[in-house]
PDB file of C-alpha atoms in Angstrom:
ATOM      1  CA  MET A   1      41.829 124.015  59.195  1.00 44.00           C
ATOM      2  CA  GLY A   2      39.864 123.670  62.399  1.00 58.00           C
ATOM      3  CA  ARG A   3      41.300 120.719  64.421  1.00 72.00           C
ATOM      4  CA  ARG A   4      39.298 118.953  67.104  1.00 82.00           C
ATOM      5  CA  TRP A   5      41.040 116.425  69.302  1.00 90.00           C
ATOM      6  CA  ARG A   6      39.495 114.083  71.866  1.00 92.00           C
ATOM      7  CA  ASP A   7      41.002 113.411  75.261  1.00 95.00           C
ATOM      8  CA  GLY A   8      43.789 110.840  74.958  1.00 94.00           C
ATOM      9  CA  ARG A   9      47.452 110.384  74.285  1.00 96.00           C
ATOM     10  CA  GLY A  10      49.800 110.872  71.484  1.00 96.00           C
ATOM     11  CA  GLU A  11      53.110 112.531  70.528  1.00 96.00           C
ATOM     12  CA  LEU A  12      54.176 116.087  70.044  1.00 97.00           C
ATOM     13  CA  VAL A  13      56.613 116.300  67.072  1.00 96.00           C
ATOM     14  CA  VAL A  14      58.740 119.369  67.180  1.00 95.00           C
ATOM     15  CA  HIS A  15      60.172 120.055  63.778  1.00 90.00           C
ATOM     16  CA  GLY A  16      63.667 121.526  63.532  1.00 78.00           C
ATOM     17  CA  GLY A  17      64.155 124.314  61.060  1.00 65.00           C
ATOM     18  CA  GLU A  18      66.567 124.197  58.094  1.00 62.00           C
ATOM     19  CA  GLY A  19      70.026 123.410  59.287  1.00 58.00           C
ATOM     20  CA  GLU A  20      68.834 122.832  62.791  1.00 63.00           C
ATOM     21  CA  GLN A  21      68.317 119.748  64.986  1.00 67.00           C
ATOM     22  CA  PRO A  22      66.128 116.921  63.612  1.00 73.00           C
ATOM     23  CA  SER A  23      62.617 116.516  64.807  1.00 88.00           C
ATOM     24  CA  VAL A  24      61.989 115.771  68.504  1.00 94.00           C
ATOM     25  CA  ARG A  25      59.166 113.467  69.631  1.00 95.00           C
ATOM     26  CA  VAL A  26      57.613 114.040  73.054  1.00 96.00           C
ATOM     27  CA  PRO A  27      54.898 111.985  74.879  1.00 97.00           C
ATOM     28  CA  LEU A  28      51.742 114.014  74.820  1.00 97.00           C
ATOM     29  CA  GLU A  29      48.455 114.054  76.825  1.00 96.00           C
ATOM     30  CA  ILE A  30      45.578 115.598  74.855  1.00 96.00           C
ATOM     31  CA  ALA A  31      42.875 117.507  76.693  1.00 95.00           C
ATOM     32  CA  GLY A  32      40.129 118.251  74.201  1.00 94.00           C
ATOM     33  CA  SER A  33      37.122 118.165  76.533  1.00 94.00           C
ATOM     34  CA  TYR A  34      36.115 121.092  78.780  1.00 93.00           C
ATOM     35  CA  ARG A  35      36.667 118.976  81.857  1.00 93.00           C
ATOM     36  CA  ALA A  36      40.187 117.812  80.869  1.00 92.00           C
ATOM     37  CA  ARG A  37      41.209 121.318  79.817  1.00 92.00           C
ATOM     38  CA  THR A  38      39.941 122.689  83.085  1.00 87.00           C
ATOM     39  CA  LYS A  39      41.996 120.158  85.094  1.00 88.00           C
ATOM     40  CA  GLY A  40      45.112 120.450  82.981  1.00 85.00           C
ATOM     41  CA  LEU A  41      48.183 120.043  85.214  1.00 85.00           C
ATOM     42  CA  LEU A  42      46.406 121.053  88.414  1.00 81.00           C
ATOM     43  CA  GLY A  43      47.464 118.879  91.401  1.00 80.00           C
ATOM     44  CA  ARG A  44      50.527 117.340  89.723  1.00 83.00           C
ATOM     45  CA  ASP A  45      54.102 117.553  90.868  1.00 84.00           C
ATOM     46  CA  SER A  46      55.485 116.714  87.367  1.00 85.00           C
ATOM     47  CA  ILE A  47      54.590 115.697  83.831  1.00 89.00           C
ATOM     48  CA  ASP A  48      56.250 113.182  81.534  1.00 91.00           C
ATOM     49  CA  GLY A  49      56.276 115.138  78.224  1.00 95.00           C
ATOM     50  CA  ALA A  50      53.590 117.660  77.624  1.00 97.00           C
ATOM     51  CA  ILE A  51      49.832 118.308  77.613  1.00 96.00           C
ATOM     52  CA  LEU A  52      47.875 119.877  74.731  1.00 97.00           C
ATOM     53  CA  LEU A  53      44.837 122.076  75.690  1.00 96.00           C
ATOM     54  CA  SER A  54      42.569 122.516  72.644  1.00 96.00           C
ATOM     55  CA  PRO A  55      40.891 124.747  72.002  1.00 96.00           C
ATOM     56  CA  ALA A  56      42.633 127.338  74.270  1.00 95.00           C
ATOM     57  CA  ASN A  57      44.311 130.729  73.970  1.00 95.00           C
ATOM     58  CA  SER A  58      45.284 131.461  77.587  1.00 94.00           C
ATOM     59  CA  VAL A  59      46.181 129.577  80.806  1.00 94.00           C
ATOM     60  CA  HIS A  60      46.590 130.244  84.482  1.00 91.00           C
ATOM     61  CA  THR A  61      48.825 128.612  87.093  1.00 92.00           C
ATOM     62  CA  PHE A  62      46.609 128.987  90.140  1.00 90.00           C
ATOM     63  CA  ARG A  63      46.759 125.996  92.480  1.00 86.00           C
ATOM     64  CA  MET A  64      49.703 124.489  90.401  1.00 90.00           C
ATOM     65  CA  ARG A  65      52.628 123.000  92.294  1.00 90.00           C
ATOM     66  CA  MET A  66      55.338 123.623  89.715  1.00 93.00           C
ATOM     67  CA  PRO A  67      56.470 126.239  87.202  1.00 95.00           C
ATOM     68  CA  ILE A  68      55.576 125.491  83.575  1.00 95.00           C
ATOM     69  CA  ASP A  69      56.513 126.368  80.044  1.00 97.00           C
ATOM     70  CA  VAL A  70      53.596 127.383  77.905  1.00 97.00           C
ATOM     71  CA  ALA A  71      53.657 127.429  74.108  1.00 98.00           C
ATOM     72  CA  TYR A  72      50.776 129.160  72.256  1.00 98.00           C
ATOM     73  CA  LEU A  73      49.982 127.633  68.882  1.00 98.00           C
ATOM     74  CA  ASP A  74      48.075 129.124  65.969  1.00 97.00           C
ATOM     75  CA  ARG A  75      45.594 127.156  63.834  1.00 96.00           C
ATOM     76  CA  ARG A  76      48.478 125.843  61.655  1.00 96.00           C
ATOM     77  CA  LEU A  77      50.352 124.520  64.799  1.00 97.00           C
ATOM     78  CA  ARG A  78      53.054 127.119  64.511  1.00 97.00           C
ATOM     79  CA  VAL A  79      54.316 128.575  67.818  1.00 97.00           C
ATOM     80  CA  ILE A  80      53.394 132.218  68.285  1.00 97.00           C
ATOM     81  CA  ALA A  81      54.812 132.625  71.780  1.00 97.00           C
ATOM     82  CA  VAL A  82      56.540 130.631  74.598  1.00 97.00           C
ATOM     83  CA  ARG A  83      56.433 131.789  78.240  1.00 97.00           C
ATOM     84  CA  THR A  84      57.599 130.256  81.511  1.00 97.00           C
ATOM     85  CA  MET A  85      55.021 130.746  84.286  1.00 96.00           C
ATOM     86  CA  ARG A  86      55.493 130.215  87.991  1.00 96.00           C
ATOM     87  CA  PRO A  87      52.465 129.037  90.125  1.00 94.00           C
ATOM     88  CA  GLY A  88      49.802 131.621  90.923  1.00 92.00           C
ATOM     89  CA  LEU A  89      49.804 133.605  87.605  1.00 93.00           C
ATOM     90  CA  LEU A  90      47.100 134.435  85.047  1.00 92.00           C
ATOM     91  CA  GLY A  91      48.524 134.339  81.479  1.00 91.00           C
ATOM     92  CA  MET A  92      47.521 136.954  78.927  1.00 90.00           C
ATOM     93  CA  PRO A  93      45.277 135.589  76.165  1.00 93.00           C
ATOM     94  CA  ARG A  94      46.919 135.368  72.761  1.00 95.00           C
ATOM     95  CA  LEU A  95      44.478 136.486  70.153  1.00 94.00           C
ATOM     96  CA  ARG A  96      45.839 134.240  67.292  1.00 96.00           C
ATOM     97  CA  ALA A  97      46.308 131.238  69.598  1.00 97.00           C
ATOM     98  CA  ARG A  98      44.014 128.204  69.099  1.00 97.00           C
ATOM     99  CA  HIS A  99      45.911 125.634  71.165  1.00 97.00           C
ATOM    100  CA  VAL A 100      48.278 125.671  74.182  1.00 97.00           C
ATOM    101  CA  VAL A 101      51.007 123.127  75.055  1.00 97.00           C
ATOM    102  CA  GLU A 102      52.136 122.966  78.639  1.00 96.00           C
ATOM    103  CA  ALA A 103      55.237 121.269  80.021  1.00 96.00           C
ATOM    104  CA  GLY A 104      57.527 121.392  82.956  1.00 95.00           C
ATOM    105  CA  ALA A 105      59.682 124.617  83.163  1.00 96.00           C
ATOM    106  CA  GLY A 106      62.780 124.368  80.901  1.00 96.00           C
ATOM    107  CA  ALA A 107      61.419 121.548  78.731  1.00 97.00           C
ATOM    108  CA  MET A 108      60.453 123.698  75.757  1.00 96.00           C
ATOM    109  CA  SER A 109      63.997 125.094  75.237  1.00 95.00           C
ATOM    110  CA  GLU A 110      65.310 121.444  75.498  1.00 95.00           C
ATOM    111  CA  TRP A 111      63.014 120.438  72.713  1.00 95.00           C
ATOM    112  CA  GLY A 112      63.800 123.477  70.533  1.00 94.00           C
ATOM    113  CA  VAL A 113      60.328 125.030  70.865  1.00 96.00           C
ATOM    114  CA  ARG A 114      60.462 128.772  70.315  1.00 94.00           C
ATOM    115  CA  GLU A 115      58.489 131.400  68.287  1.00 96.00           C
ATOM    116  CA  GLY A 116      58.054 130.233  64.691  1.00 95.00           C
ATOM    117  CA  THR A 117      58.642 126.518  65.401  1.00 95.00           C
ATOM    118  CA  ARG A 118      56.221 124.153  63.661  1.00 95.00           C
ATOM    119  CA  VAL A 119      54.807 121.291  65.695  1.00 96.00           C
ATOM    120  CA  GLU A 120      52.724 118.277  64.819  1.00 95.00           C
ATOM    121  CA  VAL A 121      50.254 116.246  66.974  1.00 96.00           C
ATOM    122  CA  VAL A 122      50.248 112.496  66.347  1.00 94.00           C
ATOM    123  CA  VAL A 123      47.225 110.902  68.007  1.00 93.00           C
ATOM    124  CA  ARG A 124      47.788 107.437  69.389  1.00 83.00           C
ATOM    125  CA  THR A 125      45.066 105.033  68.186  1.00 76.00           C
ATOM    126  CA  GLU A 126      44.690 102.010  70.474  1.00 64.00           C
TER     127      GLU A 126
END
């Protein structure tokens, strides 16, 4: 189930569990190249939606201007951990993580992203 995404845009679909909120759709930047993953959210004051770093199993917030939420995803796009990180930190690598989603601090809880949540990446084709 190895997924490879190219740099681009799409949507992150956060699926609600049984008896929970319906799916949430979030604008998504996709960083699939080494260069795009390295840049990530560096130098930005905010982000509209989220950014997917793939492949990735850890992040850092050195030289970032804002605190961020980080969701670590396994190969089946299930969330294995969610953390909020302030600028200047080095995140611990997650052994089972294959992808990382970053968003502004507080966004993940608004969208219903927590451990065990299933997400989907819909690539925009233009």
